[in-house]
Amino acid sequence: DMYILRRFAEFAKATIKLRSDLPAILDEFATRLFEELDYGNEAGNSVRFKGLYGSIEGLVVPEVYMPFCSRHVITMEWLQGTKPPWAEGPGRGRARDVPQSERDEWKMLVRTGVKCNLKQLLDDGFFHADPHSGNLLRTTDGKLGYLDFGMMSTLPSQRRYAVIVAIV
């Protein structure tokens, strides 16, 4: 299927004057897609992520059982929890409808997520490229759990410095 899409992209690039390199974009998409489907790669990403960020207070990264993982199978710790509060849908999860204690927990989850994301992007450069509400979890003990490490990326130090300079 990717081969057919790439041939179409090459044809489109040759016949339609595009300012973007459609085949290169498709190649990048295909690379990320195949990385996402390789559970051995995902297991390695998870172990690396846990090593870099697992010590952040309030953050949980599931344990991976490497002897039981392969390209087609990943075996990891089950995290019990619920969707984070910002994923509860329209009309639900609004601060005015929630007790103060739960709002305080939400703030802690957000702070933990921000701290983790800033460390990913600015300190280490290895980041979770798909942190949507389906890949984040509020654990039963009120921590922020990260899931699904199939789509990760690395931000080179020069780009990290450029982001820091732009912010400061």
Coordinates of C-alpha atoms in Angstrom, one line a residue, residues 87-149:
A87 CA -10.5 14.0 28.2
E88 CA -13.9 13.7 29.8
G89 CA -15.8 15.3 26.9
P90 CA -17.9 18.4 26.5
G91 CA -19.9 19.6 29.4
R92 CA -18.2 17.2 31.9
G93 CA -15.1 17.8 34.0
R94 CA -15.7 21.6 34.3
A95 CA -14.0 23.0 37.3
R96 CA -17.1 24.6 38.7
D97 CA -18.8 21.2 38.8
V98 CA -16.0 19.5 40.6
P99 CA -15.0 19.5 44.3
Q100 CA -11.9 21.5 45.3
S101 CA -9.9 18.3 46.2
E102 CA -10.4 16.9 42.7
R103 CA -9.5 20.2 41.1
D104 CA -6.3 20.2 43.1
E105 CA -5.6 16.7 41.8
W106 CA -6.1 17.9 38.2
K107 CA -3.7 20.7 38.8
M108 CA -1.1 18.2 40.1
L109 CA -1.6 16.0 37.0
V110 CA -1.2 19.0 34.7
R111 CA 1.9 20.1 36.5
T112 CA 3.4 16.7 36.3
G113 CA 2.6 16.5 32.5
V114 CA 4.1 20.0 31.9
K115 CA 7.2 19.1 33.9
C116 CA 7.7 15.8 32.0
N117 CA 7.0 17.4 28.6
L118 CA 9.5 20.3 29.2
K119 CA 12.1 17.8 30.4
Q120 CA 11.5 15.8 27.2
L121 CA 11.8 18.7 24.8
L122 CA 14.4 20.9 26.5
D123 CA 16.6 18.6 28.6
D124 CA 16.9 15.2 27.0
G125 CA 15.3 15.7 23.5
F126 CA 13.7 12.2 23.6
F127 CA 10.0 12.8 23.5
H128 CA 6.6 11.1 23.4
A129 CA 5.3 12.2 20.0
D130 CA 1.7 11.1 20.6
P131 CA 0.6 12.3 24.1
H132 CA -3.2 12.5 23.5
S133 CA -5.8 11.6 26.2
G134 CA -5.8 7.9 25.0
N135 CA -2.1 7.6 25.9
L136 CA -2.3 9.3 29.3
L137 CA -4.0 7.9 32.3
R138 CA -5.0 9.1 35.8
T139 CA -4.0 6.2 38.0
T140 CA -6.0 5.0 40.9
D141 CA -3.4 6.6 43.3
G142 CA -3.7 10.0 41.5
K143 CA -0.6 9.9 39.3
L144 CA -0.1 10.6 35.6
G145 CA 0.5 7.4 33.7
Y146 CA 2.1 7.5 30.2
L147 CA 1.2 4.7 27.7
D148 CA 2.0 3.7 24.1
F149 CA 5.6 4.4 23.3

